[in-house]
Coordinates of N, CA, C and O in Angstrom, one line a residue:
M205 N 9.2 39.7 -2.9 CA 8.9 38.5 -2.2 C 7.8 37.8 -2.9 O 7.8 36.6 -3.0
M206 N 6.8 38.5 -3.3 CA 5.7 37.9 -4.0 C 6.1 37.2 -5.3 O 5.6 36.2 -5.6
K207 N 7.0 37.8 -6.0 CA 7.5 37.2 -7.2 C 8.1 35.8 -7.0 O 8.0 34.9 -7.8
V208 N 8.9 35.7 -5.9 CA 9.5 34.4 -5.6 C 8.5 33.3 -5.4 O 8.6 32.2 -5.9
V209 N 7.4 33.6 -4.7 CA 6.4 32.6 -4.4 C 5.7 32.2 -5.7 O 5.5 31.0 -5.9
A210 N 5.5 33.1 -6.6 CA 4.8 32.8 -7.8 C 5.7 31.9 -8.7 O 5.3 31.1 -9.4
D211 N 7.0 32.2 -8.7 CA 7.9 31.4 -9.5 C 8.1 30.0 -9.0 O 8.3 29.0 -9.8
E212 N 7.9 29.8 -7.7 CA 8.1 28.4 -7.1 C 6.8 27.6 -7.3 O 6.9 26.4 -7.2
A213 N 5.7 28.2 -7.5 CA 4.5 27.5 -7.7 C 4.5 26.7 -9.0 O 5.1 27.2 -10.0
R214 N 4.0 25.5 -9.0 CA 4.0 24.7 -10.2 C 3.0 25.1 -11.2 O 1.8 25.3 -10.9
N215 N 3.4 25.3 -12.4 CA 2.5 25.7 -13.5 C 1.9 24.4 -14.1 O 2.6 23.7 -14.8
I216 N 0.7 24.2 -13.9 CA 0.0 22.9 -14.3 C 0.0 22.8 -15.8 O 0.1 21.7 -16.4
Y217 N 0.0 23.9 -16.6 CA 0.0 23.8 -18.0 C 1.3 23.5 -18.6 O 1.3 22.9 -19.7
E218 N 2.4 23.8 -18.0 CA 3.7 23.4 -18.5 C 4.3 22.2 -17.9 O 5.0 21.5 -18.5
N219 N 4.0 21.9 -16.6 CA 4.6 20.8 -15.9 C 3.7 19.9 -15.3 O 3.8 19.4 -14.2
F220 N 2.7 19.4 -16.0 CA 1.7 18.5 -15.5 C 2.3 17.1 -15.6 O 3.1 16.8 -16.4
E221 N 1.9 16.2 -14.6 CA 2.3 14.9 -14.6 C 1.1 14.0 -15.0 O 0.0 14.1 -14.3
V222 N 1.2 13.3 -16.1 CA 0.1 12.6 -16.6 C -0.5 11.6 -15.6 O -1.7 11.6 -15.4
E223 N 0.3 10.8 -14.9 CA -0.2 9.8 -14.0 C -0.9 10.4 -12.8 O -1.8 9.8 -12.2
K224 N -0.5 11.6 -12.4 CA -1.1 12.2 -11.1 C -2.2 13.3 -11.4 O -3.1 13.4 -10.6
D225 N -2.1 14.0 -12.5 CA -2.9 15.2 -12.7 C -4.1 14.9 -13.7 O -5.1 15.6 -13.6
I226 N -4.0 14.0 -14.5 CA -4.9 13.8 -15.6 C -6.0 12.8 -15.3 O -5.8 11.7 -14.7
Y227 N -7.3 13.2 -15.6 CA -8.4 12.2 -15.4 C -8.5 11.3 -16.6 O -8.6 10.1 -16.4
Y228 N -8.4 11.8 -17.8 CA -8.4 11.0 -19.0 C -7.7 11.7 -20.2 O -7.5 12.9 -20.1
F229 N -7.4 11.0 -21.2 CA -6.8 11.7 -22.4 C -7.3 10.9 -23.6 O -7.7 9.8 -23.6
K230 N -7.4 11.7 -24.7 CA -7.8 11.2 -26.0 C -6.7 11.5 -27.0 O -6.1 12.5 -27.0
V231 N -6.4 10.5 -27.8 CA -5.4 10.6 -28.8 C -6.0 10.8 -30.1 O -6.9 10.1 -30.6
G232 N -5.5 11.9 -30.8 CA -6.0 12.2 -32.1 C -5.0 11.8 -33.2 O -4.1 11.1 -33.0
R233 N -5.2 12.4 -34.3 CA -4.3 12.2 -35.5 C -3.0 12.8 -35.2 O -2.8 13.8 -34.5
L234 N -2.0 12.2 -35.8 CA -0.6 12.7 -35.8 C 0.0 12.8 -34.4 O 0.8 13.7 -34.2
G235 N -0.5 12.0 -33.5 CA 0.1 12.0 -32.1 C -0.3 13.1 -31.2 O 0.3 13.3 -30.2
L236 N -1.3 13.9 -31.6 CA -1.8 15.0 -30.8 C -2.8 14.4 -29.7 O -3.8 13.8 -30.1
A237 N -2.5 14.6 -28.5 CA -3.3 14.1 -27.4 C -3.9 15.3 -26.7 O -3.3 16.3 -26.5
S238 N -5.2 15.1 -26.3 CA -5.9 16.1 -25.5 C -6.0 15.5 -24.1 O -6.8 14.5 -23.8
F239 N -5.4 16.1 -23.1 CA -5.4 15.7 -21.7 C -6.4 16.5 -21.0 O -6.4 17.7 -21.0
H240 N -7.2 15.8 -20.2 CA -8.3 16.4 -19.4 C -8.1 16.2 -17.9 O -8.0 15.1 -17.5
G241 N -8.0 17.3 -17.2 CA -7.8 17.3 -15.8 C -9.0 17.9 -15.0 O -10.1 18.0 -15.5
R242 N -8.7 18.3 -13.8 CA -9.7 18.8 -12.9 C -10.5 20.0 -13.5 O -11.7 20.0 -13.5
N243 N -9.7 21.0 -14.0 CA -10.4 22.2 -14.5 C -9.6 22.7 -15.7 O -9.5 23.9 -15.9
Y244 N -9.1 21.8 -16.5 CA -8.3 22.2 -17.7 C -8.2 21.1 -18.7 O -8.5 20.0 -18.4
N245 N -8.0 21.6 -19.9 CA -7.7 20.7 -21.1 C -6.4 21.2 -21.7 O -6.3 22.3 -22.0
I246 N -5.5 20.2 -22.0 CA -4.3 20.6 -22.5 C -4.0 19.7 -23.8 O -4.1 18.5 -23.6
K247 N -3.7 20.3 -24.9 CA -3.3 19.5 -26.1 C -1.8 19.5 -26.2 O -1.2 20.6 -26.1
K248 N -1.3 18.3 -26.4 CA 0.1 18.2 -26.5 C 0.5 17.0 -27.4 O -0.3 16.0 -27.5
K249 N 1.6 17.1 -28.1 CA 2.0 16.1 -29.0 C 2.7 15.0 -28.2 O 3.6 15.4 -27.3
I250 N 2.4 13.7 -28.4 CA 3.1 12.7 -27.7 C 3.5 11.6 -28.7 O 3.0 11.5 -29.8
T251 N 4.6 10.9 -28.3 CA 5.1 9.9 -29.2 C 4.4 8.6 -28.9 O 3.8 8.4 -27.9
T252 N 4.6 7.6 -29.8 CA 4.0 6.3 -29.6 C 4.7 5.6 -28.4 O 4.0 4.9 -27.7
E253 N 5.9 5.9 -28.1 CA 6.6 5.4 -27.0 C 6.0 5.9 -25.7 O 5.8 5.1 -24.7
Q254 N 5.7 7.2 -25.6 CA 5.0 7.8 -24.4 C 3.7 7.1 -24.2 O 3.3 6.8 -23.1
L255 N 2.9 7.0 -25.3 CA 1.6 6.4 -25.2 C 1.7 5.0 -24.7 O 0.9 4.6 -23.8
D256 N 2.6 4.2 -25.2 CA 2.8 2.8 -24.8 C 3.2 2.8 -23.3 O 2.8 1.9 -22.6
S257 N 4.0 3.7 -22.9 CA 4.4 3.7 -21.5 C 3.3 4.0 -20.5 O 3.1 3.4 -19.5
Y258 N 2.4 4.9 -21.0 CA 1.2 5.3 -20.2 C 0.3 4.0 -20.0 O -0.2 3.7 -18.9
I259 N 0.1 3.3 -21.1 CA -0.8 2.1 -21.1 C -0.1 1.0 -20.3 O -0.8 0.3 -19.5
A260 N 1.2 0.8 -20.5 CA 1.9 -0.3 -19.9 C 2.0 -0.1 -18.4 O 2.1 -1.1 -17.6
S261 N 1.9 1.2 -17.9 CA 2.0 1.4 -16.5 C 0.8 0.8 -15.7 O 0.9 0.6 -14.5
G262 N -0.3 0.5 -16.4 CA -1.4 -0.1 -15.8 C -2.4 0.9 -15.1 O -3.4 0.6 -14.6
R263 N -2.0 2.2 -15.2 CA -2.9 3.2 -14.6 C -4.0 3.6 -15.5 O -5.0 4.1 -15.1
F264 N -3.8 3.5 -16.8 CA -4.8 3.9 -17.8 C -5.5 2.7 -18.4 O -4.9 1.7 -18.8
I265 N -6.9 2.9 -18.5 CA -7.7 1.8 -19.1 C -8.3 2.4 -20.4 O -8.8 3.5 -20.4
K266 N -8.3 1.6 -21.4 CA -8.8 2.0 -22.7 C -10.3 1.8 -22.6 O -10.8 0.8 -22.4
V267 N -11.0 3.0 -22.9 CA -12.5 2.9 -22.8 C -13.1 3.0 -24.2 O -14.3 2.7 -24.4
S268 N -12.4 3.5 -25.2 CA -12.8 3.6 -26.5 C -11.6 3.5 -27.4 O -10.5 3.4 -26.9
S269 N -11.8 3.6 -28.7 CA -10.7 3.5 -29.6 C -9.6 4.5 -29.4 O -8.4 4.2 -29.7
N270 N -9.9 5.7 -28.9 CA -8.9 6.7 -28.7 C -8.9 7.4 -27.4 O -8.2 8.3 -27.1
C271 N -9.6 6.8 -26.4 CA -9.8 7.4 -25.1 C -9.3 6.5 -24.0 O -9.6 5.3 -24.0
Y272 N -8.4 7.0 -23.1 CA -7.9 6.3 -22.0 C -8.2 7.0 -20.7 O -8.0 8.2 -20.6
V273 N -8.6 6.2 -19.7 CA -9.0 6.8 -18.4 C -8.0 6.4 -17.3 O -7.6 5.3 -17.3
N274 N -7.7 7.4 -16.5 CA -6.8 7.1 -15.3 C -7.7 6.4 -14.3 O -8.5 7.0 -13.6
A275 N -7.4 5.1 -14.1 CA -8.1 4.3 -13.2 C -8.1 4.8 -11.7 O -9.1 4.6 -11.0
E276 N -7.1 5.4 -11.3 CA -6.9 5.9 -10.0 C -7.8 7.2 -9.7 O -8.1 7.5 -8.6
K277 N -8.2 7.8 -10.8 CA -9.0 9.0 -10.6 C -10.5 8.8 -10.8 O -11.3 9.7 -10.5
V278 N -10.9 7.6 -11.1 CA -12.4 7.3 -11.3 C -13.1 7.2 -10.0 O -12.7 6.5 -9.1
L279 N -14.2 8.0 -9.9 CA -15.0 8.0 -8.7 C -16.0 6.9 -8.8 O -16.2 6.1 -7.8
S280 N -16.7 6.8 -9.9 CA -17.8 5.7 -10.1 C -18.0 5.5 -11.5 O -17.7 6.3 -12.4
L281 N -18.7 4.4 -11.8 CA -19.1 4.0 -13.1 C -20.6 3.5 -13.0 O -20.9 2.5 -12.5
T282 N -21.5 4.4 -13.4 CA -22.9 4.1 -13.4 C -23.6 4.5 -14.7 O -23.3 5.5 -15.2
D283 N -24.5 3.6 -15.1 CA -25.3 3.8 -16.3 C -24.5 4.2 -17.5 O -24.8 5.1 -18.3
G284 N -23.3 3.6 -17.7 CA -22.5 3.8 -18.8 C -21.7 5.2 -18.8 O -21.3 5.7 -19.8
T285 N -21.6 5.7 -17.6 CA -20.9 7.0 -17.4 C -19.8 6.9 -16.4 O -20.1 6.4 -15.3
I286 N -18.6 7.2 -16.7 CA -17.5 7.3 -15.7 C -17.5 8.7 -15.2 O -17.4 9.7 -15.9
N287 N -17.5 8.7 -13.8 CA -17.5 10.0 -13.1 C -16.2 10.2 -12.4 O -15.7 9.3 -11.8
F288 N -15.6 11.4 -12.5 CA -14.3 11.7 -11.9 C -14.5 12.7 -10.7 O -13.6 12.9 -9.9
D289 N -15.7 13.2 -10.6 CA -15.9 14.3 -9.5 C -17.4 14.1 -9.1 O -18.2 13.6 -9.7
N290 N -17.6 14.6 -7.9 CA -19.0 14.6 -7.3 C -19.9 15.6 -8.0 O -21.2 15.4 -7.9
S291 N -19.4 16.5 -8.7 CA -20.3 17.5 -9.4 C -21.0 16.8 -10.6 O -20.6 15.8 -11.0
V292 N -22.0 17.4 -11.0 CA -22.8 16.9 -12.2 C -22.3 17.5 -13.5 O -23.0 17.4 -14.5
S293 N -21.1 18.1 -13.5 CA -20.6 18.7 -14.7 C -20.3 17.6 -15.7 O -19.7 16.6 -15.5
E294 N -20.7 17.9 -17.0 CA -20.4 17.0 -18.1 C -19.0 16.9 -18.4 O -18.5 15.8 -18.9
T295 N -18.1 17.8 -18.0 CA -16.7 17.8 -18.3 C -16.0 16.7 -17.4 O -14.9 16.3 -17.7
K296 N -16.6 16.3 -16.3 CA -16.0 15.4 -15.4 C -16.6 14.0 -15.6 O -16.6 13.1 -14.7
Q297 N -17.2 13.8 -16.8 CA -17.8 12.5 -17.1 C -17.4 12.0 -18.5 O -17.2 12.8 -19.4
I298 N -17.4 10.7 -18.7 CA -17.1 10.1 -20.0 C -18.2 9.0 -20.2 O -18.4 8.2 -19.3
H299 N -18.8 9.0 -21.3 CA -19.7 8.0 -21.7 C -19.0 6.8 -22.3 O -18.1 7.0 -23.1
V300 N -19.3 5.6 -21.9 CA -18.7 4.4 -22.4 C -19.8 3.5 -23.0 O -20.9 3.5 -22.5
P301 N -19.4 2.8 -24.1 CA -20.4 1.9 -24.7 C -20.9 0.8 -23.7 O -20.1 0.4 -22.8
R302 N -22.1 0.4 -23.7 CA -22.7 -0.6 -22.8 C -21.9 -1.9 -22.9 O -21.7 -2.5 -21.9
W303 N -21.5 -2.3 -24.1 CA -20.9 -3.6 -24.2 C -19.5 -3.6 -23.6 O -18.9 -4.6 -23.2
R304 N -18.9 -2.4 -23.4 CA -17.6 -2.3 -22.8 C -17.6 -1.9 -21.3 O -16.7 -2.1 -20.6
A305 N -18.8 -1.4 -20.9 CA -18.9 -0.9 -19.5 C -18.7 -2.0 -18.5 O -18.0 -1.8 -17.4
Q306 N -19.1 -3.2 -18.7 CA -19.0 -4.3 -17.7 C -17.5 -4.7 -17.5 O -17.1 -4.9 -16.4
S307 N -16.8 -4.8 -18.6 CA -15.4 -5.2 -18.5 C -14.6 -4.1 -17.8 O -13.7 -4.3 -17.0
I308 N -14.9 -2.8 -18.1 CA -14.3 -1.7 -17.4 C -14.6 -1.7 -15.9 O -13.8 -1.5 -15.1
K309 N -15.9 -2.0 -15.6 CA -16.3 -2.0 -14.2 C -15.5 -3.1 -13.5 O -15.1 -2.9 -12.3
N310 N -15.3 -4.3 -14.1 CA -14.6 -5.4 -13.5 C -13.1 -4.9 -13.2 O -12.6 -5.2 -12.2
M311 N -12.5 -4.3 -14.2 CA -11.1 -3.8 -14.0 C -11.0 -2.8 -12.9 O -10.1 -2.9 -12.0
L312 N -12.0 -1.9 -12.8 CA -12.0 -0.8 -11.8 C -12.3 -1.4 -10.4 O -11.7 -1.0 -9.4
S313 N -13.2 -2.4 -10.3 CA -13.6 -2.9 -9.0 C -12.4 -3.8 -8.4 O -12.3 -3.9 -7.2
S314 N -11.6 -4.3 -9.3 CA -10.4 -5.0 -8.8 C -9.4 -4.1 -8.2 O -8.6 -4.5 -7.3
R315 N -9.4 -2.8 -8.6 CA -8.5 -1.8 -8.1 C -9.1 -1.1 -6.9 O -8.4 -0.9 -5.9
K316 N -10.4 -0.7 -7.0 CA -11.0 0.2 -6.0 C -12.4 -0.4 -5.8 O -13.4 0.0 -6.4
P317 N -12.6 -1.3 -4.8 CA -13.9 -1.9 -4.6 C -14.9 -0.9 -4.1 O -16.1 -1.1 -4.3
M318 N -14.5 0.2 -3.5 CA -15.5 1.1 -3.0 C -16.1 2.0 -4.1 O -17.2 2.5 -3.9
A319 N -15.4 2.1 -5.2 CA -16.0 3.0 -6.3 C -17.1 2.4 -7.0 O -17.9 3.1 -7.6
M320 N -17.3 1.1 -7.0 CA -18.3 0.5 -7.7 C -19.4 0.1 -6.8 O -20.4 -0.2 -6.7

């Protein structure tokens, strides 16, 4: 009986949903993307079509040349740091350039006025 329950549970490393599970992702060379979630990092190869669909969905905001943030998962943006969690853990934060922080803040405040 215990084996059946374990088989039915969703394995986040194999079956994660980018739009629902991921805080942010960074795209590297040769289409290798590093997806960062609540308590995991997963590297996976993605195609340019997949990347374009993630961006076109409107859920992800470009914060640097290779980093995209899930706008629905952002908790706050203060002092050039995007926070995804209430903890002070560095893994749940992304630093953004000051010159880009205001435009990101405007995009996020139009989606979630309480976060800003």
